[in-house]
CSV table of C-alpha atoms in Angstrom, one decimal:
chain,number,residue,atom,x,y,z
A,152,MET,CA,-17.2,9.3,30.1
A,153,ASP,CA,-16.1,10.7,33.5
A,154,LYS,CA,-17.6,14.1,33.8
A,155,ASN,CA,-15.8,14.7,37.1
A,156,SER,CA,-12.3,14.3,35.7
A,157,SER,CA,-9.9,17.2,35.2
A,158,THR,CA,-10.4,17.0,31.4
A,159,PRO,CA,-11.4,20.4,29.9
A,160,ALA,CA,-15.1,20.7,29.0
A,161,PHE,CA,-14.4,21.1,25.3
A,162,GLN,CA,-12.3,17.9,25.2
A,163,LYS,CA,-15.1,16.0,26.9
A,164,ILE,CA,-17.5,17.2,24.2
A,165,GLN,CA,-15.1,16.2,21.5
A,166,GLN,CA,-14.6,12.8,23.0
A,167,SER,CA,-18.3,12.1,23.3
A,168,PHE,CA,-18.9,13.4,19.7
A,169,SER,CA,-16.1,11.5,18.1
A,170,ALA,CA,-17.0,8.3,20.0
A,171,HIS,CA,-20.6,8.6,18.7
A,172,ILE,CA,-19.5,9.3,15.1
A,173,ARG,CA,-17.1,6.3,15.1
A,174,ASP,CA,-19.7,3.9,16.6
A,175,PRO,CA,-23.2,5.4,16.8
A,176,ASP,CA,-24.8,2.0,17.7
A,177,HIS,CA,-22.8,1.7,20.9
A,178,ASN,CA,-21.9,5.3,21.9
A,179,VAL,CA,-24.6,7.8,22.7
A,180,TYR,CA,-23.7,11.5,22.3
A,181,ASP,CA,-24.2,12.5,25.9
A,182,VAL,CA,-23.0,16.0,27.1
A,183,LYS,CA,-25.4,16.4,30.0
A,184,GLY,CA,-23.6,17.8,33.0
A,185,ILE,CA,-20.9,19.4,30.9
A,186,PRO,CA,-20.8,23.2,31.4
A,187,SER,CA,-21.6,25.2,28.3
A,188,ALA,CA,-22.2,22.0,26.2
A,189,LEU,CA,-25.1,22.1,23.7
A,190,SER,CA,-27.0,19.1,22.7
A,191,ILE,CA,-27.3,18.2,19.0
A,192,GLU,CA,-30.6,17.1,17.5
A,193,ASP,CA,-30.7,13.6,16.1
A,194,ARG,CA,-31.2,14.7,12.6
A,195,ARG,CA,-28.0,16.7,12.6
A,196,LEU,CA,-26.1,13.9,14.4
A,197,LYS,CA,-27.2,11.4,11.6
A,198,LEU,CA,-26.0,13.9,9.0
A,199,TYR,CA,-22.6,14.1,10.7
A,200,GLU,CA,-22.4,10.3,10.9
A,201,LYS,CA,-23.2,10.0,7.2
A,202,LEU,CA,-20.7,12.7,6.2
A,203,PHE,CA,-17.8,11.1,8.1
A,204,PHE,CA,-18.5,7.6,7.0
A,205,ASN,CA,-19.0,8.6,3.3
A,206,ASN,CA,-15.6,10.4,3.4
A,207,ILE,CA,-13.9,7.2,4.6
A,208,TYR,CA,-15.9,5.2,2.1
A,209,GLU,CA,-14.9,7.3,-0.9
A,210,ILE,CA,-11.2,7.4,0.0
A,211,PHE,CA,-10.8,3.7,0.6
A,212,THR,CA,-13.1,2.5,-2.2
A,213,SER,CA,-11.1,4.6,-4.7
A,214,GLN,CA,-7.8,3.3,-3.3
A,215,PHE,CA,-8.8,-0.4,-3.0
A,216,PRO,CA,-11.2,-1.0,-5.9
A,217,VAL,CA,-10.4,-4.6,-6.4
A,218,LEU,CA,-10.7,-5.5,-2.8
A,219,TYR,CA,-14.0,-3.6,-2.6
A,220,SER,CA,-15.4,-5.5,-5.6
A,221,LEU,CA,-14.4,-8.9,-4.1
A,222,LEU,CA,-15.9,-8.2,-0.7
A,223,GLY,CA,-19.2,-6.6,-1.8
A,224,GLU,CA,-21.0,-3.6,-0.4
A,225,GLU,CA,-22.2,-5.1,2.8
A,226,ARG,CA,-18.9,-6.6,4.0
A,227,TRP,CA,-17.0,-3.6,2.8
A,228,ASP,CA,-19.3,-1.3,5.0
A,229,GLN,CA,-18.7,-3.6,8.0
A,230,ILE,CA,-14.9,-3.4,7.6
A,231,LEU,CA,-14.9,0.3,7.2
A,232,ARG,CA,-17.0,0.7,10.3
A,233,GLU,CA,-14.6,-1.6,12.1
A,234,TYR,CA,-11.7,0.6,11.0
A,235,MET,CA,-13.5,3.7,12.3
A,236,VAL,CA,-14.2,2.0,15.7
A,237,LYS,CA,-10.8,0.5,16.3
A,238,HIS,CA,-8.1,2.5,14.4
A,239,ARG,CA,-6.6,5.8,15.4
A,240,ALA,CA,-4.9,7.3,12.4
A,241,LYS,CA,-1.6,9.1,13.0
A,242,THR,CA,-1.7,11.1,9.8
A,243,PRO,CA,-3.9,14.2,9.0
A,244,LEU,CA,-3.3,13.8,5.3
A,245,PHE,CA,-6.1,12.1,3.2
A,246,HIS,CA,-3.7,10.6,0.7
A,247,GLU,CA,-1.8,8.8,3.5
A,248,LEU,CA,-4.9,7.1,4.9
A,249,GLY,CA,-4.3,4.0,2.7
A,250,GLN,CA,-1.3,3.2,4.8
A,251,GLU,CA,-3.4,3.5,7.9
A,252,PHE,CA,-5.8,1.0,6.5
A,253,LEU,CA,-3.0,-1.4,5.9
A,254,ILE,CA,-1.9,-1.0,9.6
A,255,PHE,CA,-5.5,-1.7,10.6
A,256,LEU,CA,-5.7,-4.8,8.5
A,257,GLN,CA,-2.4,-6.1,9.9
A,258,GLN,CA,-3.0,-5.3,13.5
A,259,GLU,CA,-6.6,-4.7,14.4
A,260,TYR,CA,-9.0,-6.2,11.9
A,261,GLN,CA,-10.9,-9.4,12.8
A,262,PRO,CA,-11.5,-11.6,9.7
A,263,ILE,CA,-14.6,-13.7,9.2
A,264,GLU,CA,-14.7,-17.0,7.4
A,265,SER,CA,-15.8,-15.5,4.1
A,266,ASP,CA,-12.9,-13.0,3.9
A,267,PRO,CA,-10.2,-14.0,1.5
A,268,SER,CA,-6.9,-15.0,2.9
A,269,PHE,CA,-5.0,-12.8,0.5
A,270,MET,CA,-6.8,-9.6,1.7
A,271,PHE,CA,-3.8,-7.9,3.2
A,272,GLU,CA,-1.5,-8.6,0.3
A,273,LEU,CA,-4.1,-7.5,-2.2
A,274,ALA,CA,-4.6,-4.3,-0.2
A,275,HIS,CA,-0.9,-3.7,-0.1
A,276,TYR,CA,-0.5,-4.2,-3.8
A,277,GLU,CA,-3.3,-1.7,-4.5
A,278,TRP,CA,-1.8,0.8,-2.0
A,279,VAL,CA,1.6,0.7,-3.7
A,280,GLU,CA,0.2,2.4,-6.8
A,281,VAL,CA,-1.0,5.4,-4.8
A,282,ALA,CA,2.1,5.5,-2.6
A,283,LEU,CA,4.5,5.5,-5.5
A,284,ALA,CA,2.5,8.1,-7.4
A,285,ILE,CA,2.8,10.6,-4.6
A,286,ALA,CA,6.3,9.6,-3.4
A,287,PRO,CA,8.4,12.8,-3.1
A,288,GLU,CA,11.6,11.2,-4.5
A,289,LEU,CA,12.7,11.9,-8.0
A,290,GLY,CA,13.4,9.2,-10.5
A,291,PHE,CA,16.4,8.9,-12.8
A,292,ASN,CA,17.0,10.4,-16.3
A,293,ASN,CA,19.6,8.4,-18.3
A,294,THR,CA,19.2,10.3,-21.5
A,295,ASN,CA,22.3,12.4,-21.0
A,296,THR,CA,24.6,9.6,-19.7
A,297,SER,CA,26.6,7.1,-21.7
A,298,ASP,CA,25.4,3.6,-22.5
A,299,ALA,CA,25.3,1.1,-19.6
A,300,SER,CA,28.0,-1.5,-19.3
A,301,VAL,CA,28.1,-4.8,-17.4
A,302,ASP,CA,31.3,-3.5,-15.9
A,303,ASP,CA,29.5,-0.6,-14.2
A,304,CYS,CA,28.1,-0.4,-10.8
A,305,PHE,CA,24.4,0.6,-10.6
A,306,GLU,CA,21.9,2.0,-8.2
A,307,LEU,CA,18.1,1.4,-8.1
A,308,SER,CA,15.8,4.3,-8.6
A,309,PRO,CA,14.0,5.4,-5.4
A,310,VAL,CA,10.7,5.3,-7.3
A,311,ALA,CA,11.3,1.6,-8.3
A,312,TRP,CA,10.1,-0.9,-5.8
A,313,TYR,CA,10.6,-4.7,-6.1
A,314,LEU,CA,7.9,-6.6,-4.2
A,315,SER,CA,7.2,-10.2,-3.4
A,316,TYR,CA,3.8,-11.7,-2.4
A,317,GLN,CA,2.6,-15.2,-1.6
A,318,TRP,CA,-0.5,-14.6,-3.7
A,319,PRO,CA,-0.7,-13.6,-7.4
A,320,VAL,CA,-2.1,-10.2,-6.4
A,321,HIS,CA,-1.5,-8.7,-9.9
A,322,GLU,CA,-3.9,-11.2,-11.4
A,323,ILE,CA,-6.7,-11.1,-8.8
A,324,SER,CA,-10.0,-9.7,-9.9
A,325,LYS,CA,-13.7,-10.4,-9.3
A,326,ASP,CA,-13.5,-13.0,-12.1
A,327,SER,CA,-10.2,-14.4,-11.1
A,328,VAL,CA,-9.9,-15.4,-7.4
A,329,PRO,CA,-7.1,-17.8,-6.4
A,330,GLU,CA,-8.1,-20.6,-4.1
A,331,SER,CA,-4.7,-21.5,-2.7
A,332,ILE,CA,-1.1,-20.1,-2.5
A,333,GLY,CA,1.0,-21.1,-5.5
A,334,GLU,CA,4.5,-19.8,-6.4
A,335,PRO,CA,5.4,-16.4,-5.0
A,336,SER,CA,4.6,-13.4,-7.1
A,337,THR,CA,7.6,-11.2,-7.7
A,338,LEU,CA,7.0,-7.7,-9.2
A,339,LEU,CA,8.6,-4.5,-10.0
A,340,VAL,CA,6.6,-1.3,-9.7
A,341,TYR,CA,8.1,1.9,-10.9
A,342,ARG,CA,7.3,5.5,-11.8
A,343,ASP,CA,8.3,6.3,-15.4
A,344,GLU,CA,9.5,9.6,-16.9
A,345,GLU,CA,5.8,10.6,-17.5
A,346,ASP,CA,5.2,10.1,-13.7
A,347,GLU,CA,2.9,7.2,-14.5
A,348,VAL,CA,3.1,4.1,-12.3
A,349,GLN,CA,4.0,0.9,-14.2
A,350,PHE,CA,3.9,-2.7,-13.1
A,351,MET,CA,6.2,-5.5,-14.3
A,352,ALA,CA,6.1,-9.2,-13.4
A,353,LEU,CA,9.6,-10.5,-12.6
A,354,SER,CA,11.0,-14.0,-12.7
A,355,PRO,CA,12.6,-15.0,-9.3
A,356,LEU,CA,16.0,-14.7,-10.9
A,357,LEU,CA,15.3,-11.2,-12.2
A,358,TYR,CA,13.8,-10.2,-8.8
A,359,HIS,CA,17.0,-11.2,-7.1
A,360,LEU,CA,19.1,-9.4,-9.7
A,361,VAL,CA,17.2,-6.2,-8.9
A,362,ALA,CA,17.5,-6.8,-5.2
A,363,TYR,CA,21.2,-7.3,-5.6
A,364,ILE,CA,21.6,-4.0,-7.4
A,365,ASP,CA,19.7,-2.3,-4.6
A,366,GLU,CA,21.7,-3.9,-1.8
A,367,HIS,CA,25.1,-4.1,-3.4
A,368,ALA,CA,25.9,-0.8,-5.2
A,369,GLU,CA,29.6,-1.6,-4.8
A,370,MET,CA,29.3,-4.7,-7.1
A,371,THR,CA,29.5,-4.4,-10.9
A,372,PHE,CA,26.6,-5.8,-13.0
A,373,ARG,CA,28.9,-8.5,-14.2
A,374,GLU,CA,29.8,-9.5,-10.6
A,375,ILE,CA,26.1,-9.6,-9.6
A,376,VAL,CA,25.3,-11.9,-12.6
A,377,MET,CA,28.3,-14.2,-11.7
A,378,THR,CA,26.9,-14.4,-8.1
A,379,LEU,CA,23.5,-15.3,-9.3
A,380,ALA,CA,24.8,-17.8,-11.8
A,381,GLU,CA,26.5,-19.6,-8.9
A,382,ASN,CA,23.5,-19.3,-6.6
A,383,TYR,CA,21.1,-20.6,-9.2
A,384,ASN,CA,23.5,-23.1,-10.6
A,385,GLN,CA,23.3,-21.6,-14.1
A,386,PRO,CA,26.0,-21.6,-16.8
A,387,LEU,CA,27.5,-18.1,-16.8
A,388,GLU,CA,28.1,-18.1,-20.6
A,389,ARG,CA,24.3,-18.6,-21.1
A,390,LEU,CA,23.2,-16.1,-18.3
A,391,LEU,CA,25.5,-13.2,-19.2
A,392,PRO,CA,24.2,-12.5,-22.7
A,393,PHE,CA,20.6,-12.7,-21.4
A,394,SER,CA,21.5,-10.3,-18.5
A,395,GLU,CA,22.9,-7.8,-21.0
A,396,THR,CA,19.4,-7.5,-22.5
A,397,ILE,CA,17.9,-7.1,-19.0
A,398,LEU,CA,20.5,-4.4,-18.2
A,399,GLU,CA,19.5,-2.4,-21.3
A,400,MET,CA,15.9,-2.7,-20.4
A,401,LEU,CA,16.3,-1.6,-16.8
A,402,TYR,CA,18.6,1.3,-18.0
A,403,SER,CA,16.3,2.5,-20.8
A,404,LYS,CA,13.3,2.6,-18.4
A,405,ASN,CA,15.3,4.7,-15.9
A,406,ILE,CA,15.0,2.0,-13.3
A,407,ILE,CA,18.7,1.9,-12.6
A,408,ARG,CA,21.6,4.2,-13.4
A,409,PRO,CA,25.4,3.9,-13.1
A,410,VAL,CA,26.9,4.8,-9.8
A,411,VAL,CA,29.0,8.0,-10.2
């Protein structure tokens, strides 16, 4: 720290303190030579260090419980310390820190050989539940509308997210760890009328149907099914009756609604 710079004294103190809290093994809290700065006894510094680390630990362990269980206590502590050292969060809100952790995993974290290859995808999958639960958008309510028709155009609820992962993230647990990438996992995560977050595994065809609804609100459901039948080389006369059942399911769960 340059004590002769034009930085105000209180900022120099903050910088020294925060650097020490983030990485106490490599940054000494040193305020000698700073006017009006008071030293902090080691006992209090250790208390501050523990307080800050424990706050981060509790937030991330609760948001990423499966990832924590797979990594174990020692490796989890190392990763959280690495997060504190390297990452500068942009949000002051605790419930948004999960997204900051994803940014860290994607841009700054240095994996070691024992870390699972699916770490980022699993973390993202776990983050989705929290993110969707607190999303400010309102879902749909189809109870006062007419029945859905394949000749209607539809829109996707803002609290329904379709996701695709290389790894089977929805099946991963401490007792079920995949060794290699298989078929992509396609999922639908949505917030229901009770504001509970629900997860649904989708076939690739159904995943693309939901994506088409989201991206082509000008197309009727029938037109979307016809397009998919052509793309997947499926007989339309067999796909259309099946799609009507899917339409009713998506509509009854308030995942889609007719475009007005």
